[in-house]
XYZ file of C-alpha atoms in Angstrom:
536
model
C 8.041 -16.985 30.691
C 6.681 -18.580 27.507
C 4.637 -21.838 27.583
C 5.000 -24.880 25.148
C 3.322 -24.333 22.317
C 0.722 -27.077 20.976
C -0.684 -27.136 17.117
C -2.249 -29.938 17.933
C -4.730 -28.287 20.166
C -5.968 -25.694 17.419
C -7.307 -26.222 14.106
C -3.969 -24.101 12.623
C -5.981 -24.418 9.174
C -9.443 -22.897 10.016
C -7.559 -19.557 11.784
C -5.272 -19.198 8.464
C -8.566 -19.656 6.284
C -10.392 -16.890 7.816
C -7.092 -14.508 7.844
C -8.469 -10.638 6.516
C -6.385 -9.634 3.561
C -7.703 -6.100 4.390
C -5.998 -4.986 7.609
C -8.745 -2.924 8.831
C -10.947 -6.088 9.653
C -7.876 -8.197 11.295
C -6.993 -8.255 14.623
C -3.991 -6.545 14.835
C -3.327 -6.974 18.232
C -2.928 -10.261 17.440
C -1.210 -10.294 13.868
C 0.808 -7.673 13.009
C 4.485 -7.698 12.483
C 6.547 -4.957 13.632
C 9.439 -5.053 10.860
C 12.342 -3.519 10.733
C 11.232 0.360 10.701
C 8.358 0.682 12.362
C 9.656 1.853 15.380
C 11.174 4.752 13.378
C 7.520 5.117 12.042
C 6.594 5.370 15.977
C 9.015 7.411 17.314
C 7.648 10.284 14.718
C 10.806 10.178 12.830
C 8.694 9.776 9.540
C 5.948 12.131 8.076
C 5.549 10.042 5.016
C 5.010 6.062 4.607
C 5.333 5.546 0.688
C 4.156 1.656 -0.702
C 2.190 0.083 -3.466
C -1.102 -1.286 -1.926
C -0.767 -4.357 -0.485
C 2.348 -3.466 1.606
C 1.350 -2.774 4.634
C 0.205 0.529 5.011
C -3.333 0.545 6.285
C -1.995 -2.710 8.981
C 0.481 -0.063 10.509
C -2.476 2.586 10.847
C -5.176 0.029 12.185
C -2.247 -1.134 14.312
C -1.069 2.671 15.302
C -4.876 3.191 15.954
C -5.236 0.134 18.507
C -2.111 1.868 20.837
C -4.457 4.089 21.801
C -4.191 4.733 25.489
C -3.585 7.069 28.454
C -0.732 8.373 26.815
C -1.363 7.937 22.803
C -3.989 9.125 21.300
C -4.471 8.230 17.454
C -7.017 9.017 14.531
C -7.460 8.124 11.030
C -8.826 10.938 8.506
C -9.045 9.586 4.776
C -8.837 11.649 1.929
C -12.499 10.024 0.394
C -15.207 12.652 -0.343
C -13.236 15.896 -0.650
C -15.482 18.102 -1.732
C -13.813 18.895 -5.024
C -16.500 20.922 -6.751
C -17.168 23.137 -3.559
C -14.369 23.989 -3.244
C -13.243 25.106 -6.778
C -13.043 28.169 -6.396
C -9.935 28.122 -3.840
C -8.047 26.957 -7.158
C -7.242 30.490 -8.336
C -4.066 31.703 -8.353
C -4.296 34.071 -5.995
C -5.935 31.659 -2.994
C -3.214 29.109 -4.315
C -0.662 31.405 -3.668
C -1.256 32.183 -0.500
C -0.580 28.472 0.533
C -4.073 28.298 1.880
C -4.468 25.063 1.227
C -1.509 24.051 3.683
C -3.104 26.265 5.954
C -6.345 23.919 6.140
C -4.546 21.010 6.090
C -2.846 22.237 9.516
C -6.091 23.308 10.593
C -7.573 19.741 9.939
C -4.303 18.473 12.267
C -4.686 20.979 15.047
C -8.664 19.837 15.052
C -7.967 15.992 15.731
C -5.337 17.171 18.001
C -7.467 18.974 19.949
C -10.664 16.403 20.253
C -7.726 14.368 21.694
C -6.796 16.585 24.018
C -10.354 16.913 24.966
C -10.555 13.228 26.095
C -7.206 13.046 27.941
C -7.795 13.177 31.412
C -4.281 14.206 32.364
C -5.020 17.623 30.903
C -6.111 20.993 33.442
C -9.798 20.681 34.031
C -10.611 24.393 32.244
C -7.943 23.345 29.483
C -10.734 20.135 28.579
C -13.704 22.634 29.615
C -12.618 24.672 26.902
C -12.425 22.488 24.473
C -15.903 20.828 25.296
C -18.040 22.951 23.100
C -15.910 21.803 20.260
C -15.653 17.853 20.503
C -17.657 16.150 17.775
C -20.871 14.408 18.147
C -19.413 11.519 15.617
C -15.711 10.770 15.099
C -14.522 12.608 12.028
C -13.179 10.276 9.499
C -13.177 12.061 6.066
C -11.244 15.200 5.319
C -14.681 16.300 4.086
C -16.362 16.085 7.558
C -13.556 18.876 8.718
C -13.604 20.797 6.220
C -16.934 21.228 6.521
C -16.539 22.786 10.369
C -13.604 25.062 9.676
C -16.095 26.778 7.039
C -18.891 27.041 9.203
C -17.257 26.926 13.120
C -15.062 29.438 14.502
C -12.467 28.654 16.779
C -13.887 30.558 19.907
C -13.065 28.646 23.242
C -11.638 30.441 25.523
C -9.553 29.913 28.582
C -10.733 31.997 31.818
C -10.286 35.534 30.912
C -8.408 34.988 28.053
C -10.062 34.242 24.353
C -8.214 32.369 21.736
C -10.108 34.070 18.882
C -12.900 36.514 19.823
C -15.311 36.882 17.035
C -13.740 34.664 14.440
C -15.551 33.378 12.091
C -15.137 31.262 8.697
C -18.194 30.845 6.483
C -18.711 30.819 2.319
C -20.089 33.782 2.327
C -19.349 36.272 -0.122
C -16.178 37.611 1.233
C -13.193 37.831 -0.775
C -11.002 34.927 -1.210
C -7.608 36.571 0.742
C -9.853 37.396 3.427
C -10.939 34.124 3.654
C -7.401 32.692 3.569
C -6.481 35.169 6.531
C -9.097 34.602 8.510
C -8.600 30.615 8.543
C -4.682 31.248 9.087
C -5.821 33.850 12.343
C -8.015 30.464 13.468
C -4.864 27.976 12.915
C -2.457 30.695 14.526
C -4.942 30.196 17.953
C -5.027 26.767 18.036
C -1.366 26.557 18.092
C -0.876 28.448 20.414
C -3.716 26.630 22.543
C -1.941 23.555 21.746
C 1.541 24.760 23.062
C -0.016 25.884 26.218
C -1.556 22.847 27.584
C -0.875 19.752 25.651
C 1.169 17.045 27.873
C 3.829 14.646 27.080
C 1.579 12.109 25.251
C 1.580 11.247 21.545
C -0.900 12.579 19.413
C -0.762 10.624 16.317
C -2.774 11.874 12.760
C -2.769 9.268 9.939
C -4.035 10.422 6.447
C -4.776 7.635 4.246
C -6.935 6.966 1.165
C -5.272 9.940 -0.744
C -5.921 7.983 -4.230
C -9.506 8.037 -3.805
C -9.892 11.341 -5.054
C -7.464 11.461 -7.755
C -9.364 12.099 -11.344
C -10.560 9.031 -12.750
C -9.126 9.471 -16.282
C -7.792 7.314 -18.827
C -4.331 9.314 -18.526
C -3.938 9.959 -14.856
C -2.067 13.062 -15.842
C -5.565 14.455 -17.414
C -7.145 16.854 -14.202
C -4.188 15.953 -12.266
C -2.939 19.488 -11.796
C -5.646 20.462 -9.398
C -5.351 17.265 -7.322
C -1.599 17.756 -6.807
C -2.115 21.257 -5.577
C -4.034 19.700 -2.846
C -2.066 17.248 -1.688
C 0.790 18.174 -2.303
C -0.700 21.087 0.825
C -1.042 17.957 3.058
C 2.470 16.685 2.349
C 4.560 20.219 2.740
C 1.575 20.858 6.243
C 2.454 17.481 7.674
C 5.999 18.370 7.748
C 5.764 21.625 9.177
C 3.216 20.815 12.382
C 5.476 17.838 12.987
C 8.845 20.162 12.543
C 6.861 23.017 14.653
C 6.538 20.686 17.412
C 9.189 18.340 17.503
C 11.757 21.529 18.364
C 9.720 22.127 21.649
C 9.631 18.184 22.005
C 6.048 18.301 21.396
C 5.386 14.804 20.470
C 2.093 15.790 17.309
C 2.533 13.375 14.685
C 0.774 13.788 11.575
C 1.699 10.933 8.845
C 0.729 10.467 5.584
C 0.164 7.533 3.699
C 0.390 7.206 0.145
C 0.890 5.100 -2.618
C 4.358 5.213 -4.484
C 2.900 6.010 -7.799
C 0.988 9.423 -6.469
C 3.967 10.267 -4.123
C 6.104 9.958 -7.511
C 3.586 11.985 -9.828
C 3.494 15.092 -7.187
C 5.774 17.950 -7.830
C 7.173 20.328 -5.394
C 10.420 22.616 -5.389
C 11.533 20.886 -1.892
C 10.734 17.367 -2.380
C 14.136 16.048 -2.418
C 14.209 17.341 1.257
C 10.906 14.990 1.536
C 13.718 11.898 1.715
C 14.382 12.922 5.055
C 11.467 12.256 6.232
C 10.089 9.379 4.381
C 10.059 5.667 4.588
C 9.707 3.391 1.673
C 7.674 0.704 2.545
C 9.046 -2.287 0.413
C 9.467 -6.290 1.638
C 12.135 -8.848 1.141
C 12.100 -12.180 0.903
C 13.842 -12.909 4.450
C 11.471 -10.434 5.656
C 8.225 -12.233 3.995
C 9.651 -15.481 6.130
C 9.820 -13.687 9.558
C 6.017 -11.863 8.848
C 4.934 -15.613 7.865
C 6.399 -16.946 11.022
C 5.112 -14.462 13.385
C 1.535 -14.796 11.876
C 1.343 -18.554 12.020
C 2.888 -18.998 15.461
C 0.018 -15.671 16.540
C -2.466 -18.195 14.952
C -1.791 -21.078 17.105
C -1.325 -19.203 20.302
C -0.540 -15.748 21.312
C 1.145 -16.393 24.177
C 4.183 -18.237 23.260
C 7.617 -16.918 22.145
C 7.547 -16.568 18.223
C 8.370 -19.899 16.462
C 11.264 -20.150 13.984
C 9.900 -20.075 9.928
C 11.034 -23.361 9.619
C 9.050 -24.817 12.635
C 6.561 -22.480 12.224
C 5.822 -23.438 7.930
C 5.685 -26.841 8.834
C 2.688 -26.115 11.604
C 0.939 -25.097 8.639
C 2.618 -27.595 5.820
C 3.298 -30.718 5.326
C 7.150 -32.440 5.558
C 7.415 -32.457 1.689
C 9.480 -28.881 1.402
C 9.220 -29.495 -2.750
C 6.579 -29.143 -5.346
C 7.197 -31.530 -8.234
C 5.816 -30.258 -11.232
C 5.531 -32.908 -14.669
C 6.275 -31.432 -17.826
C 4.770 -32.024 -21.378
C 7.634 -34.173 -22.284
C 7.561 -36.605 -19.864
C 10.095 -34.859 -17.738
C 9.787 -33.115 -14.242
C 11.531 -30.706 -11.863
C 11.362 -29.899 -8.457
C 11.040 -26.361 -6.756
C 11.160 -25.462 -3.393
C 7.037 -24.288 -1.833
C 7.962 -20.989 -0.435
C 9.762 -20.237 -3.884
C 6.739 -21.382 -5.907
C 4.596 -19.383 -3.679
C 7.048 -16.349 -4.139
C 7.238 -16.159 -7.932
C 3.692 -15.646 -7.801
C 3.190 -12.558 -5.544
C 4.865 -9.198 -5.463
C 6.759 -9.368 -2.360
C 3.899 -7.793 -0.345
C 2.440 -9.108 2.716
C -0.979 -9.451 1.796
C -0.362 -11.789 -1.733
C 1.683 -14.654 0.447
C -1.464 -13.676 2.858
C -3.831 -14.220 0.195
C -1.974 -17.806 -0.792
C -2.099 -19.160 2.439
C -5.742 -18.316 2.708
C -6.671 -19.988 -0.280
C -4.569 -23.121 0.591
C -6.171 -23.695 3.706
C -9.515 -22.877 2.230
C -8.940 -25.450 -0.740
C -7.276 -28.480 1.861
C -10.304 -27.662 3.996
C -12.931 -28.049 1.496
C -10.809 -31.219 -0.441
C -8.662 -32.526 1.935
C -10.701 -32.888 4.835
C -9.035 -35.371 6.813
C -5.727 -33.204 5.995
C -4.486 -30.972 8.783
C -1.735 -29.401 6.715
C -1.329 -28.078 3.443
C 0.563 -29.951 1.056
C 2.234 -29.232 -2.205
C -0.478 -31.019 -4.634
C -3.102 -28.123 -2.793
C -0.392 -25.186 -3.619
C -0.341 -26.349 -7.485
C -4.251 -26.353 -6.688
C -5.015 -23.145 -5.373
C -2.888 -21.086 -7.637
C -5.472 -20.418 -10.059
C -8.063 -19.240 -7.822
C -5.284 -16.949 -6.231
C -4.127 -15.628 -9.835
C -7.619 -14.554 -10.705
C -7.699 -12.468 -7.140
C -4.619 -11.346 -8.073
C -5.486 -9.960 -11.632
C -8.579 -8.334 -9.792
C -6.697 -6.854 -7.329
C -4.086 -5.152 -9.825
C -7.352 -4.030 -11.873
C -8.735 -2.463 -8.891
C -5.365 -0.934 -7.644
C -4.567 0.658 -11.581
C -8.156 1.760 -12.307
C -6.935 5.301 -11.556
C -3.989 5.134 -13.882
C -5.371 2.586 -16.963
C -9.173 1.602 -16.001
C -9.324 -0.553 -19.140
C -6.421 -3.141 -17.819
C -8.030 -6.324 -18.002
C -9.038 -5.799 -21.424
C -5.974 -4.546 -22.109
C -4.228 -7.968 -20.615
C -6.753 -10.000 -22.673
C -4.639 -9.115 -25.421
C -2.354 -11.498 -24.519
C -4.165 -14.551 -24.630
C -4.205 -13.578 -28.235
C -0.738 -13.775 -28.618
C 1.614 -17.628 -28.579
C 1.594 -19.597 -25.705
C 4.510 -18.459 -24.725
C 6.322 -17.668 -21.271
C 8.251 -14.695 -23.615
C 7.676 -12.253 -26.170
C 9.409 -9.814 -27.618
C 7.972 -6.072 -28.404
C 6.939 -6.892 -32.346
C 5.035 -9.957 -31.373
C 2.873 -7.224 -29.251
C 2.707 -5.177 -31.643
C 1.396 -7.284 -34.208
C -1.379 -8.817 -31.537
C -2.098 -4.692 -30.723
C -2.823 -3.646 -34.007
C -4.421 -7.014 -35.039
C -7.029 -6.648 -32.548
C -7.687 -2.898 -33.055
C -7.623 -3.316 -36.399
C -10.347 -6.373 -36.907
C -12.441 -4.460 -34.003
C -12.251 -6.912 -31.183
C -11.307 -4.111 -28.775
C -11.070 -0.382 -29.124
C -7.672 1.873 -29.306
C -6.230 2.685 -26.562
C -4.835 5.978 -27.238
C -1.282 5.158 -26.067
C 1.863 3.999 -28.542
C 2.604 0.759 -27.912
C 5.506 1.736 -26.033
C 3.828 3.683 -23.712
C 1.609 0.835 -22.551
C 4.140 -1.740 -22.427
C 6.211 0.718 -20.208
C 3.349 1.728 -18.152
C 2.550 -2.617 -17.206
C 6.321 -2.724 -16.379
C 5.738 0.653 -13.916
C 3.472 -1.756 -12.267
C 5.114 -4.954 -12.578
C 2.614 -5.979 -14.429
C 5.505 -7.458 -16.971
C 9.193 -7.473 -16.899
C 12.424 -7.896 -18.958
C 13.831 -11.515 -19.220
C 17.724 -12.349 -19.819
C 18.220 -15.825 -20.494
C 21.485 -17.596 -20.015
C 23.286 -20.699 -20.879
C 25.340 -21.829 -17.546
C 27.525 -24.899 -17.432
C 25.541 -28.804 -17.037
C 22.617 -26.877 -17.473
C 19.911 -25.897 -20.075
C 19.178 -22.543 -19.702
C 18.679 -19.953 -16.755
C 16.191 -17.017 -16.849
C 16.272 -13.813 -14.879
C 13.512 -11.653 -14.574
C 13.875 -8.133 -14.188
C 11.022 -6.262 -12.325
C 10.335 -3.283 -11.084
C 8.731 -4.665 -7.347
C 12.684 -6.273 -7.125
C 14.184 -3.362 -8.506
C 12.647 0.036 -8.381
C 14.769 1.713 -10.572
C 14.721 -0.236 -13.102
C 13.749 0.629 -16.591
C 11.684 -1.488 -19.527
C 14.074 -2.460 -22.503
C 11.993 -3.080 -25.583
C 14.629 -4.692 -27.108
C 15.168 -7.804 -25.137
C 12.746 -10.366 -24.457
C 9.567 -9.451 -22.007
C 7.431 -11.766 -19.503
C 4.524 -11.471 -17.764
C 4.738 -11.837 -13.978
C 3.816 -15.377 -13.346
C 0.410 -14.716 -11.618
C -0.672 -12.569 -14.423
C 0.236 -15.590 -16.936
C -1.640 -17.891 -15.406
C -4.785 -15.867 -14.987
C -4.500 -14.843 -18.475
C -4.000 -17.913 -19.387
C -6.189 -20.030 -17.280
C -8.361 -21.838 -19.799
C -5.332 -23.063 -21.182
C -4.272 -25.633 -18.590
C -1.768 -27.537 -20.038
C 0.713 -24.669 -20.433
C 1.437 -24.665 -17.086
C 3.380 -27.859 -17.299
C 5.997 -25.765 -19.351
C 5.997 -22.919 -17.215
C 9.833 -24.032 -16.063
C 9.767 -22.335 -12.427
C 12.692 -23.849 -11.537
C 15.194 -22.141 -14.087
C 13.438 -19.012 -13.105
C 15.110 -16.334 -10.932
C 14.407 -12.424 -10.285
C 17.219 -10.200 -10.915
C 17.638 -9.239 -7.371
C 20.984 -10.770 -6.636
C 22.692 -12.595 -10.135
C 25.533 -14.296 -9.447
C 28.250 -11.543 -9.876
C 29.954 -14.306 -12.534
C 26.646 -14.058 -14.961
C 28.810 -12.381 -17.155
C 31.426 -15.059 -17.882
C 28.008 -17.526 -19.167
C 26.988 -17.039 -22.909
C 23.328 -14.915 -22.805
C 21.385 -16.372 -25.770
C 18.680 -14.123 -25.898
């Protein structure tokens, strides 16, 4: 039965200021969501959890990881370190061939699988014996860390009388590759069949994440990319057939990767359309942002209470005014809804409306201190700091694909002060600043970089309309609303609204023109829009 729950008895705005954006230091006990999917996620349905950062994907794992129990044991193995050098010379055709690589991914699975098994108590006594010799003396949590073993460990327990592997060994010694790949498969062949023998009805879960810390740090992520998608494109085609192997004995080992959209995309395989199958697109909407939001705030007032509404739970955290009024230039003003201020300023991830609310309560904190909500004057406030975070955080995210981005985006405070601008107008600003020597080339048409921001959302097409008793009405078109969506040079562009302002930030005053209000993403026009007049 839930209690009454009380905001007055907690400071709601201290918890929300010390919220984690990074899901590995939250409590996730405490704070995380279970959306729509995750128990298919659970339930070992999925092998492959695709989303940009920011979504959600390390919260599920840290979340995954605190299930663990009597009955579900869970591990975390990031891709970080792989010894790319050492390993080189398993890059030649023939070791490639013989799907080696697979075969160490699996072994890398049946390893964690069998430390758990090690620990689990419900397991025959000589089964955990067995497997004593081989539990490590520090949790593995780099692929780098196994790796290392299954070159210098054999797989030798034995069971009474009878010996998995007698005599294997695995070392990088001189012996030929193909013995080398045969001798690893003989190891992975014994711990599978270990595995079937005495492994119980719990869940054995292995989550691979950090698989972009290892791709080549190029100014073309296609440049050494090759190589890298050998590898893990392994992982992705080994995940999928331990989890197939054991699902059809109902043999519940459940490896899952976790990957960013942009290196799923990039990796090439001849059965990755069957991939679908198995794959879950991790991607928010806006009604779905509201019920994360709610469950969060009413978690950080008490934990014990059934979960609040959003409406009673955003005004715990806000104030009664539900609109931001924003002055223009001109003497006129507008209104526009917080949540929808708020939203034109993120990506539709988790951790920007996250990062907002942080900041708010920060800001009211610090310069509001006999406030004990947020109000709209501190949203207006705080979106500055936020939009710098923001920029960072996109800099950080696309150093793998374009590390010169924010000197690339400083290009734009070059150009008008304007909330559009059409391809020639970048142009000009592009070769204008190559040409005087403010910044060097950056080896892509103009084109190509324009269409490689809008991969990332960093920009978008705008449409603008003229609708009856009103001025004007915008809709953006981006790719974080619409995924297959493609960049037309030929119509007007926009930056996304966080991006403007942080480009833009020493320029104040703009902001009074920025017109949220006749703003809308092209995620559901009216089906009408073509019967209005589009002007540009």
């Amino acid at each position: 039965m839930s209690k009454d729950i009380r905001v007055s008895e907690v400071d709601i705005l201290d918890i929300v200021a010390n919220w984690k954006v990074d899901a590995s230091s939250e409590d996730m006990n405490r704070y995380f969501f279970e959306f729509n999917g995750f128990s298919n996620i659970l339930s070992g349905n999925v092998s492959f959890v695709v989303g940009r950062k920011g979504c959600g994907k390390t919260a599920i794992i840290s979340y995954i990881e605190s299930l663990t129990g009597h009955d579900l044991f869970a591990n975390k193995i990031t891709f970080g370190a792989f010894p790319f050098e050492e390993f080189s010379e398993y890059l030649s055709k023939d070791f490639l061939k013989s799907n080696a690589f697979a075969t160490a991914w699996k072994y890398t699975i049946y390893n964690s699988v069998l430390d758990h098994m090690a620990k689990n108590d419900a397991l025959p006594a000589e089964a955990r014996s067995a497997l004593e010799d081989r539990k490590p003396t520090t949790p593995e949590r780099r692929f780098s860390d196994t790796m290392g073993r299954w070159k210098a460990r054999s797989f030798s327990a034995g069971v009474g009388n009878n010996p998995l592997v007698g005599g294997l060994s695995f070392s990088t010694s001189s012996q030929p590759l193909a013995r080398k790949a045969a001798t690893l498969a003989e190891q992975v062949a014994a711990m599978e069949d270990f595995i079937f023998k005495y492994i119980d009805g719990s869940s054995y879960f292995i989550l691979f994440d950090g698989l972009d810390s290892e791709v080549p740090k190029t100014e073309n992520i296609h440049d050494g990319w090759e190589k890298y998608d050998y590898i893990i494109t392994s992982l992705f085609k080994a995940a999928l057939e331990v989890r197939n192997l054991f699902r059809s004995s109902q043999i519940n080992v459940i490896p899952i990767v976790f990957v960013r959209d942009d290196i799923f995309e990039l990796t090439s395989d001849s059965d990755k359309e069957k991939w679908s199958d198995h794959t879950y697109e991790l991607t928010w909407r806006i009604d779905q942002i509201r019920q994360m939001l709610a469950y969060r705030i009413t978690r950080s007032i008490d934990q014990d209470v059934d979960i609040l509404s959003f409406n009673r739970a955003w005004s715990a955290l806000f104030d009664r005014r539900t609109h931001i009024t924003i002055e223009r230039t001109d003497g006129s003003s507008y209104e526009i809804d917080v949540l929808q201020y708020i939203r034109l300023r993120t990506f539709l991830r988790p951790r920007d409306f996250i990062r907002y609310l942080q900041i708010c309560a920060m800001v009211t904190k610090q310069h509001n201190k006999s406030y004990d909500r947020i109000n709209p004057e501190t949203v207006v406030r705080s979106e500055f700091n936020y939009a710098k975070r923001f920029q960072q955080e996109l800099c950080d995210e696309l150093m793998l694909v374009f590390p010169r981005l924010k000197e690339l985006l400083s290009l734009f405070d070059k150009m008008p002060y304007s909330r559009h601008f059409t391809y020639e107008q970048f142009v000009e600003t592009l070769e204008r600043e190559v040409g005087d020597g403010n910044v060097e080339d950056f080896g892509l048409k103009p084109h190509m970089i324009l269409n490689m921001l809008f991969r990332y959302s960093v920009l978008g097409n705008v449409r603008k309309f003229k609708l009856p008793r009103k001025e004007s009405k915008y809709y953006r078109t981006f790719r974080y609303t619409k995924p297959n969506a493609t960049l037309d040079i030929n119509r007007l562009m926009t930056l996304h609204s966080a991006i403007y302002i942080s480009v833009y930030s020493s320029q104040a005053e703009i902001f009074s023109n920025l017109a949220d209000k006749d703003i809308e993403d092209d995620e559901n026009p009216p089906t009408d829009l073509v019967r209005f007049e589009e002007i540009d």
